[in-house]
PDB file of C-alpha atoms in Angstrom:
ATOM      1  CA  ALA A 117      -0.083   0.068  -0.220  1.00  0.00           C
ATOM      2  CA  GLN A 118       1.666   3.338  -0.858  1.00  0.00           C
ATOM      3  CA  SER A 119       0.190   6.811   1.330  1.00  0.00           C
ATOM      4  CA  VAL A 120       0.668  10.735   0.179  1.00  0.00           C
ATOM      5  CA  THR A 121       1.725  13.505   1.927  1.00  0.00           C
ATOM      6  CA  GLN A 122       1.234  17.184   0.456  1.00  0.00           C
ATOM      7  CA  LEU A 123       2.767  19.517   3.073  1.00  0.00           C
ATOM      8  CA  ASP A 124       0.785  22.613   2.524  1.00  0.00           C
ATOM      9  CA  SER A 125      -2.690  23.053   1.810  1.00  0.00           C
ATOM     10  CA  GLN A 126      -2.969  26.185  -0.001  1.00  0.00           C
ATOM     11  CA  VAL A 127       0.332  28.353  -0.884  1.00  0.00           C
ATOM     12  CA  PRO A 128      -0.385  31.982  -2.438  1.00  0.00           C
ATOM     13  CA  VAL A 129       1.946  33.217  -4.608  1.00  0.00           C
ATOM     14  CA  PHE A 130       2.186  36.793  -6.173  1.00  0.00           C
ATOM     15  CA  GLU A 131       2.219  36.581 -10.548  1.00  0.00           C
ATOM     16  CA  GLU A 132       5.742  36.403 -12.150  1.00  0.00           C
ATOM     17  CA  ALA A 133       7.602  34.829  -8.324  1.00  0.00           C
ATOM     18  CA  PRO A 134       8.531  30.745  -8.607  1.00  0.00           C
ATOM     19  CA  VAL A 135       7.067  28.078  -6.873  1.00  0.00           C
ATOM     20  CA  GLU A 136       7.683  25.213  -4.737  1.00  0.00           C
ATOM     21  CA  LEU A 137       4.644  23.152  -3.438  1.00  0.00           C
ATOM     22  CA  ARG A 138       5.629  19.793  -1.851  1.00  0.00           C
ATOM     23  CA  CYS A 139       5.004  15.594  -1.629  1.00  0.00           C
ATOM     24  CA  ASN A 140       5.765  12.592  -0.311  1.00  0.00           C
ATOM     25  CA  TYR A 141       4.887   9.004  -0.672  1.00  0.00           C
ATOM     26  CA  SER A 142       5.415   6.415   1.756  1.00  0.00           C
ATOM     27  CA  SER A 143       5.088   2.836  -0.004  1.00  0.00           C
ATOM     28  CA  SER A 144       6.762  -0.567   0.114  1.00  0.00           C
ATOM     29  CA  VAL A 145       7.269  -1.241  -3.779  1.00  0.00           C
ATOM     30  CA  SER A 146       8.965   0.914  -6.181  1.00  0.00           C
ATOM     31  CA  VAL A 147       6.197   3.350  -7.239  1.00  0.00           C
ATOM     32  CA  TYR A 148       5.280   5.255 -10.824  1.00  0.00           C
ATOM     33  CA  LEU A 149       4.704   9.192  -9.418  1.00  0.00           C
ATOM     34  CA  PHE A 150       2.591  11.668 -11.041  1.00  0.00           C
ATOM     35  CA  TRP A 151       1.262  15.273 -10.650  1.00  0.00           C
ATOM     36  CA  TYR A 152      -2.289  16.598 -11.630  1.00  0.00           C
ATOM     37  CA  VAL A 153      -4.108  19.762 -11.903  1.00  0.00           C
ATOM     38  CA  GLN A 154      -7.006  20.532 -11.369  1.00  0.00           C
ATOM     39  CA  TYR A 155      -9.724  23.674 -12.488  1.00  0.00           C
ATOM     40  CA  PRO A 156     -12.717  24.458 -11.014  1.00  0.00           C
ATOM     41  CA  ASN A 157     -14.979  22.226 -12.166  1.00  0.00           C
ATOM     42  CA  GLN A 158     -13.468  19.753 -14.142  1.00  0.00           C
ATOM     43  CA  GLY A 159     -11.215  16.729 -14.005  1.00  0.00           C
ATOM     44  CA  LEU A 160      -7.833  16.324 -13.457  1.00  0.00           C
ATOM     45  CA  GLN A 161      -5.426  16.942 -16.319  1.00  0.00           C
ATOM     46  CA  LEU A 162      -2.031  15.570 -15.800  1.00  0.00           C
ATOM     47  CA  LEU A 163       1.223  17.777 -15.430  1.00  0.00           C
ATOM     48  CA  LEU A 164       3.988  15.629 -15.543  1.00  0.00           C
ATOM     49  CA  LYS A 165       5.084  11.565 -14.715  1.00  0.00           C
ATOM     50  CA  TYR A 166       7.955   9.991 -12.799  1.00  0.00           C
ATOM     51  CA  LEU A 167       8.497   6.320 -14.491  1.00  0.00           C
ATOM     52  CA  SER A 168      11.834   5.548 -14.511  1.00  0.00           C
ATOM     53  CA  GLY A 169      15.580   7.324 -15.427  1.00  0.00           C
ATOM     54  CA  SER A 170      16.831  10.963 -15.054  1.00  0.00           C
ATOM     55  CA  THR A 171      15.054  12.488 -11.630  1.00  0.00           C
ATOM     56  CA  LEU A 172      13.744  15.580 -12.948  1.00  0.00           C
ATOM     57  CA  VAL A 173      11.194  15.765 -15.355  1.00  0.00           C
ATOM     58  CA  LYS A 174       9.858  18.818 -17.420  1.00  0.00           C
ATOM     59  CA  GLY A 175       6.065  18.553 -17.938  1.00  0.00           C
ATOM     60  CA  ILE A 176       2.955  20.541 -19.600  1.00  0.00           C
ATOM     61  CA  ASN A 177       2.698  24.232 -18.632  1.00  0.00           C
ATOM     62  CA  GLY A 178       6.789  24.917 -17.529  1.00  0.00           C
ATOM     63  CA  PHE A 179       6.528  22.670 -14.491  1.00  0.00           C
ATOM     64  CA  GLU A 180       8.715  20.308 -13.329  1.00  0.00           C
ATOM     65  CA  ALA A 181       9.142  17.810 -10.544  1.00  0.00           C
ATOM     66  CA  GLU A 182      11.917  16.458  -8.890  1.00  0.00           C
ATOM     67  CA  PHE A 183      11.901  12.786  -7.530  1.00  0.00           C
ATOM     68  CA  ASN A 184      14.049  12.354  -4.156  1.00  0.00           C
ATOM     69  CA  LYS A 185      14.095   8.893  -3.743  1.00  0.00           C
ATOM     70  CA  SER A 186      16.434   9.133  -0.369  1.00  0.00           C
ATOM     71  CA  GLN A 187      13.477  11.789   0.844  1.00  0.00           C
ATOM     72  CA  THR A 188      10.980   9.919  -1.171  1.00  0.00           C
ATOM     73  CA  SER A 189       9.947  12.989  -2.411  1.00  0.00           C
ATOM     74  CA  PHE A 190       8.382  14.379  -5.629  1.00  0.00           C
ATOM     75  CA  HIS A 191       8.445  18.317  -5.699  1.00  0.00           C
ATOM     76  CA  LEU A 192       6.920  20.503  -8.225  1.00  0.00           C
ATOM     77  CA  ARG A 193       8.058  23.537  -8.836  1.00  0.00           C
ATOM     78  CA  LYS A 194       7.821  26.664 -11.897  1.00  0.00           C
ATOM     79  CA  PRO A 195       9.397  29.253 -12.095  1.00  0.00           C
ATOM     80  CA  SER A 196       7.524  32.264 -12.303  1.00  0.00           C
ATOM     81  CA  VAL A 197       3.498  31.311 -12.038  1.00  0.00           C
ATOM     82  CA  HIS A 198       0.390  33.449 -14.139  1.00  0.00           C
ATOM     83  CA  ILE A 199      -2.865  34.351 -13.124  1.00  0.00           C
ATOM     84  CA  SER A 200      -3.974  30.900 -14.976  1.00  0.00           C
ATOM     85  CA  ASP A 201      -2.490  28.767 -12.664  1.00  0.00           C
ATOM     86  CA  THR A 202      -4.153  29.082  -9.993  1.00  0.00           C
ATOM     87  CA  ALA A 203      -5.984  25.519  -9.209  1.00  0.00           C
ATOM     88  CA  GLU A 204      -5.153  22.475  -7.340  1.00  0.00           C
ATOM     89  CA  TYR A 205      -2.950  20.556  -7.986  1.00  0.00           C
ATOM     90  CA  PHE A 206      -2.394  16.402  -6.522  1.00  0.00           C
ATOM     91  CA  CYS A 207       0.365  14.150  -6.539  1.00  0.00           C
ATOM     92  CA  ALA A 208      -0.170  10.209  -7.191  1.00  0.00           C
ATOM     93  CA  VAL A 209       1.211   7.284  -6.912  1.00  0.00           C
ATOM     94  CA  SER A 210       0.826   4.016  -8.149  1.00  0.00           C
ATOM     95  CA  GLY A 211       2.019   0.701  -6.950  1.00  0.00           C
ATOM     96  CA  LEU A 212       3.851  -2.486  -8.644  1.00  0.00           C
ATOM     97  CA  ASP A 213       1.634  -4.299  -6.095  1.00  0.00           C
ATOM     98  CA  THR A 214      -1.742  -3.427  -7.464  1.00  0.00           C
ATOM     99  CA  GLY A 215       0.105  -3.397 -11.094  1.00  0.00           C
ATOM    100  CA  ARG A 216       0.829   0.920 -11.034  1.00  0.00           C
ATOM    101  CA  ARG A 217      -2.731   1.221 -12.442  1.00  0.00           C
ATOM    102  CA  ALA A 218      -5.032   2.157  -8.400  1.00  0.00           C
ATOM    103  CA  LEU A 219      -3.742   5.839  -8.354  1.00  0.00           C
ATOM    104  CA  THR A 220      -2.798   7.147  -4.452  1.00  0.00           C
ATOM    105  CA  PHE A 221      -3.355  11.047  -4.540  1.00  0.00           C
ATOM    106  CA  GLY A 222      -2.444  12.976  -1.389  1.00  0.00           C
ATOM    107  CA  SER A 223      -5.009  16.186  -0.191  1.00  0.00           C
ATOM    108  CA  GLY A 224      -4.266  18.017  -3.108  1.00  0.00           C
ATOM    109  CA  THR A 225      -2.904  22.114  -3.021  1.00  0.00           C
ATOM    110  CA  ARG A 226      -4.794  24.533  -3.625  1.00  0.00           C
ATOM    111  CA  LEU A 227      -2.160  27.329  -5.659  1.00  0.00           C
ATOM    112  CA  GLN A 228      -3.714  30.827  -5.615  1.00  0.00           C
ATOM    113  CA  VAL A 229      -1.422  33.634  -7.987  1.00  0.00           C
ATOM    114  CA  GLN A 230      -2.405  37.234  -6.630  1.00  0.00           C
ATOM    115  CA  PRO A 231      -1.554  40.554  -9.074  1.00  0.00           C
TER     116      PRO A 231
ATOM    117  CA  LYS B 283      -8.613  11.749 -30.068  1.00  0.00           C
ATOM    118  CA  ALA B 284     -11.485  12.645 -28.683  1.00  0.00           C
ATOM    119  CA  GLY B 285     -11.141  12.553 -24.325  1.00  0.00           C
ATOM    120  CA  VAL B 286     -12.665  10.849 -21.730  1.00  0.00           C
ATOM    121  CA  THR B 287     -16.454  11.465 -21.786  1.00  0.00           C
ATOM    122  CA  GLN B 288     -18.627  11.525 -18.605  1.00  0.00           C
ATOM    123  CA  THR B 289     -22.890  10.852 -18.648  1.00  0.00           C
ATOM    124  CA  PRO B 290     -24.070  12.754 -17.229  1.00  0.00           C
ATOM    125  CA  ARG B 291     -22.581  15.955 -15.633  1.00  0.00           C
ATOM    126  CA  TYR B 292     -24.896  16.606 -12.760  1.00  0.00           C
ATOM    127  CA  LEU B 293     -27.240  14.313 -10.963  1.00  0.00           C
ATOM    128  CA  ILE B 294     -29.763  14.935  -8.159  1.00  0.00           C
ATOM    129  CA  LYS B 295     -30.953  11.941  -6.288  1.00  0.00           C
ATOM    130  CA  THR B 296     -32.768  11.095  -2.997  1.00  0.00           C
ATOM    131  CA  ARG B 297     -31.301   8.795  -0.028  1.00  0.00           C
ATOM    132  CA  GLY B 298     -32.209   5.502  -1.117  1.00  0.00           C
ATOM    133  CA  GLN B 299     -32.559   6.111  -4.642  1.00  0.00           C
ATOM    134  CA  GLN B 300     -29.842   3.769  -6.960  1.00  0.00           C
ATOM    135  CA  VAL B 301     -28.198   5.852  -9.789  1.00  0.00           C
ATOM    136  CA  THR B 302     -25.309   4.581 -12.320  1.00  0.00           C
ATOM    137  CA  LEU B 303     -23.018   6.492 -13.872  1.00  0.00           C
ATOM    138  CA  SER B 304     -21.785   6.212 -17.177  1.00  0.00           C
ATOM    139  CA  CYS B 305     -18.556   6.354 -18.789  1.00  0.00           C
ATOM    140  CA  SER B 306     -16.753   6.320 -22.947  1.00  0.00           C
ATOM    141  CA  PRO B 307     -12.822   5.946 -22.965  1.00  0.00           C
ATOM    142  CA  ILE B 308     -10.924   7.796 -25.381  1.00  0.00           C
ATOM    143  CA  SER B 309     -10.742   5.133 -28.234  1.00  0.00           C
ATOM    144  CA  GLY B 310      -8.168   2.623 -27.865  1.00  0.00           C
ATOM    145  CA  HIS B 311      -8.039   2.204 -24.569  1.00  0.00           C
ATOM    146  CA  ARG B 312      -9.336  -0.855 -22.202  1.00  0.00           C
ATOM    147  CA  SER B 313      -9.182  -0.070 -19.034  1.00  0.00           C
ATOM    148  CA  VAL B 314     -11.292   1.796 -16.930  1.00  0.00           C
ATOM    149  CA  SER B 315     -11.142   2.913 -12.831  1.00  0.00           C
ATOM    150  CA  TRP B 316     -13.608   4.586 -10.959  1.00  0.00           C
ATOM    151  CA  TYR B 317     -12.750   7.852  -8.216  1.00  0.00           C
ATOM    152  CA  GLN B 318     -14.862   9.347  -6.033  1.00  0.00           C
ATOM    153  CA  GLN B 319     -13.552  12.922  -4.869  1.00  0.00           C
ATOM    154  CA  THR B 320     -15.511  14.809  -1.707  1.00  0.00           C
ATOM    155  CA  PRO B 321     -13.747  17.487   0.633  1.00  0.00           C
ATOM    156  CA  GLY B 322     -13.783  15.705   3.305  1.00  0.00           C
ATOM    157  CA  GLN B 323     -12.155  12.713   1.668  1.00  0.00           C
ATOM    158  CA  GLY B 324      -9.830  13.718  -0.532  1.00  0.00           C
ATOM    159  CA  LEU B 325      -9.854  11.422  -3.922  1.00  0.00           C
ATOM    160  CA  GLN B 326     -10.565   7.985  -3.713  1.00  0.00           C
ATOM    161  CA  PHE B 327     -10.065   4.508  -5.970  1.00  0.00           C
ATOM    162  CA  LEU B 328     -13.396   2.826  -6.655  1.00  0.00           C
ATOM    163  CA  PHE B 329     -12.403   0.196  -8.630  1.00  0.00           C
ATOM    164  CA  GLU B 330     -10.504  -1.063 -12.477  1.00  0.00           C
ATOM    165  CA  TYR B 331     -11.752  -2.630 -15.353  1.00  0.00           C
ATOM    166  CA  PHE B 332      -9.616  -4.503 -17.930  1.00  0.00           C
ATOM    167  CA  SER B 333     -11.391  -6.315 -20.254  1.00  0.00           C
ATOM    168  CA  GLU B 334     -14.299  -6.564 -18.803  1.00  0.00           C
ATOM    169  CA  THR B 335     -13.369  -7.345 -15.890  1.00  0.00           C
ATOM    170  CA  GLN B 336     -12.736  -5.538 -12.618  1.00  0.00           C
ATOM    171  CA  ARG B 337      -8.390  -6.544 -11.717  1.00  0.00           C
ATOM    172  CA  ASN B 338      -8.557  -3.687  -8.437  1.00  0.00           C
ATOM    173  CA  LYS B 339     -10.997  -2.587  -6.211  1.00  0.00           C
ATOM    174  CA  GLY B 340     -11.046   0.145  -3.524  1.00  0.00           C
ATOM    175  CA  ASN B 341     -11.825   0.139  -0.123  1.00  0.00           C
ATOM    176  CA  PHE B 342     -15.606   0.672  -0.599  1.00  0.00           C
ATOM    177  CA  PRO B 343     -18.863  -1.462   0.791  1.00  0.00           C
ATOM    178  CA  GLY B 344     -20.482  -3.393  -2.070  1.00  0.00           C
ATOM    179  CA  ARG B 345     -23.380  -0.427  -2.113  1.00  0.00           C
ATOM    180  CA  PHE B 346     -20.891   0.169  -5.770  1.00  0.00           C
ATOM    181  CA  SER B 347     -20.397  -1.521  -8.244  1.00  0.00           C
ATOM    182  CA  GLY B 348     -19.526  -1.282 -11.819  1.00  0.00           C
ATOM    183  CA  ARG B 349     -19.242  -2.984 -15.375  1.00  0.00           C
ATOM    184  CA  GLN B 350     -17.695  -2.886 -18.588  1.00  0.00           C
ATOM    185  CA  PHE B 351     -18.913  -3.927 -21.691  1.00  0.00           C
ATOM    186  CA  SER B 352     -17.148  -4.765 -24.564  1.00  0.00           C
ATOM    187  CA  ASN B 353     -17.001  -1.793 -26.141  1.00  0.00           C
ATOM    188  CA  SER B 354     -14.802  -0.764 -23.522  1.00  0.00           C
ATOM    189  CA  ARG B 355     -17.312   1.782 -22.158  1.00  0.00           C
ATOM    190  CA  SER B 356     -17.962   1.166 -18.594  1.00  0.00           C
ATOM    191  CA  GLU B 357     -21.122   2.232 -15.762  1.00  0.00           C
ATOM    192  CA  MET B 358     -20.915   3.075 -12.218  1.00  0.00           C
ATOM    193  CA  ASN B 359     -23.606   1.940 -10.288  1.00  0.00           C
ATOM    194  CA  VAL B 360     -24.418   2.734  -6.865  1.00  0.00           C
ATOM    195  CA  SER B 361     -27.149   1.547  -4.582  1.00  0.00           C
ATOM    196  CA  THR B 362     -29.805   2.446  -1.696  1.00  0.00           C
ATOM    197  CA  LEU B 363     -27.813   5.694  -1.766  1.00  0.00           C
ATOM    198  CA  GLU B 364     -26.599   8.036   1.038  1.00  0.00           C
ATOM    199  CA  LEU B 365     -25.967  11.705   2.289  1.00  0.00           C
ATOM    200  CA  GLY B 366     -22.448  10.354   2.185  1.00  0.00           C
ATOM    201  CA  ASP B 367     -22.642   9.420  -1.488  1.00  0.00           C
ATOM    202  CA  SER B 368     -22.341  13.558  -2.630  1.00  0.00           C
ATOM    203  CA  ALA B 369     -19.146  13.395  -4.018  1.00  0.00           C
ATOM    204  CA  LEU B 370     -17.109  14.470  -8.249  1.00  0.00           C
ATOM    205  CA  TYR B 371     -16.495  11.101  -9.962  1.00  0.00           C
ATOM    206  CA  LEU B 372     -14.465  10.732 -11.897  1.00  0.00           C
ATOM    207  CA  CYS B 373     -13.264   8.141 -14.795  1.00  0.00           C
ATOM    208  CA  ALA B 374      -9.914   7.745 -16.191  1.00  0.00           C
ATOM    209  CA  SER B 375      -8.691   5.348 -18.695  1.00  0.00           C
ATOM    210  CA  SER B 376      -5.534   4.118 -19.558  1.00  0.00           C
ATOM    211  CA  SER B 377      -3.946   2.063 -22.895  1.00  0.00           C
ATOM    212  CA  ALA B 378      -2.792  -1.222 -21.173  1.00  0.00           C
ATOM    213  CA  TYR B 379      -3.319  -3.206 -18.511  1.00  0.00           C
ATOM    214  CA  GLY B 380       0.132  -2.674 -16.094  1.00  0.00           C
ATOM    215  CA  GLY B 381       1.382  -0.332 -18.277  1.00  0.00           C
ATOM    216  CA  THR B 382       3.044   3.195 -17.200  1.00  0.00           C
ATOM    217  CA  GLY B 383       0.135   3.690 -15.420  1.00  0.00           C
ATOM    218  CA  GLU B 384      -0.918   7.584 -16.576  1.00  0.00           C
ATOM    219  CA  GLN B 385      -4.493   7.711 -16.857  1.00  0.00           C
ATOM    220  CA  TYR B 386      -6.666  10.240 -18.510  1.00  0.00           C
ATOM    221  CA  PHE B 387      -9.784  11.474 -16.651  1.00  0.00           C
ATOM    222  CA  GLY B 388     -12.664  12.726 -17.334  1.00  0.00           C
ATOM    223  CA  PRO B 389     -14.678  15.621 -15.915  1.00  0.00           C
ATOM    224  CA  GLY B 390     -16.255  13.727 -13.553  1.00  0.00           C
ATOM    225  CA  THR B 391     -20.344  13.298 -12.588  1.00  0.00           C
ATOM    226  CA  ARG B 392     -21.146  15.752  -9.443  1.00  0.00           C
ATOM    227  CA  LEU B 393     -24.048  14.170  -7.338  1.00  0.00           C
ATOM    228  CA  THR B 394     -25.995  15.390  -5.065  1.00  0.00           C
ATOM    229  CA  VAL B 395     -27.879  13.045  -2.532  1.00  0.00           C
ATOM    230  CA  THR B 396     -30.410  15.193  -0.992  1.00  0.00           C
TER     231      THR B 396
END
């Protein structure tokens, strides 16, 4: 079984400032890691994923994340945010024990970009 | 390529009734998963279907059931609705079982139980 902890429920930031959304996970098996974004009244959109290989992964909309196995973290970063990045962000893992199918989500981080 | 579609988008039901939600996956995708999203419990995995067979099941009571048809479309059924079943129900499709685990989500069905 896996668990995911998103350390911040809300992150306010000014437009054009950098941002980091933190995610830690726990698992007894190998995992894949994902970040999803959810805009109001919409489903989830995949931002980026880590399956294997390079620990720095780049996603859509200028986001990137770094997998740190020793710290079991997968923090999401963006060097300069826009008003349109205001949304809820979810970190998720899928484990080999479920055939990498069932996603376990964190509780979400609401990013609020202010002008 | 069209995305995952879910119908209906909004639904209001009375406690004790049953409800059926529908999900059409991306063309060519054979795996469909269902998730429940509530403010209190967050996003929770319900079950996954692949090739018309349930492959994984989350920790939900037997009132929650599903099925998948030969064209990969899936339905989810909740019987004897309770107020706590009010949630956004999300469907996700994926290309194959045991693959990269990448899932594509639909817009969801918002169920309100009164």
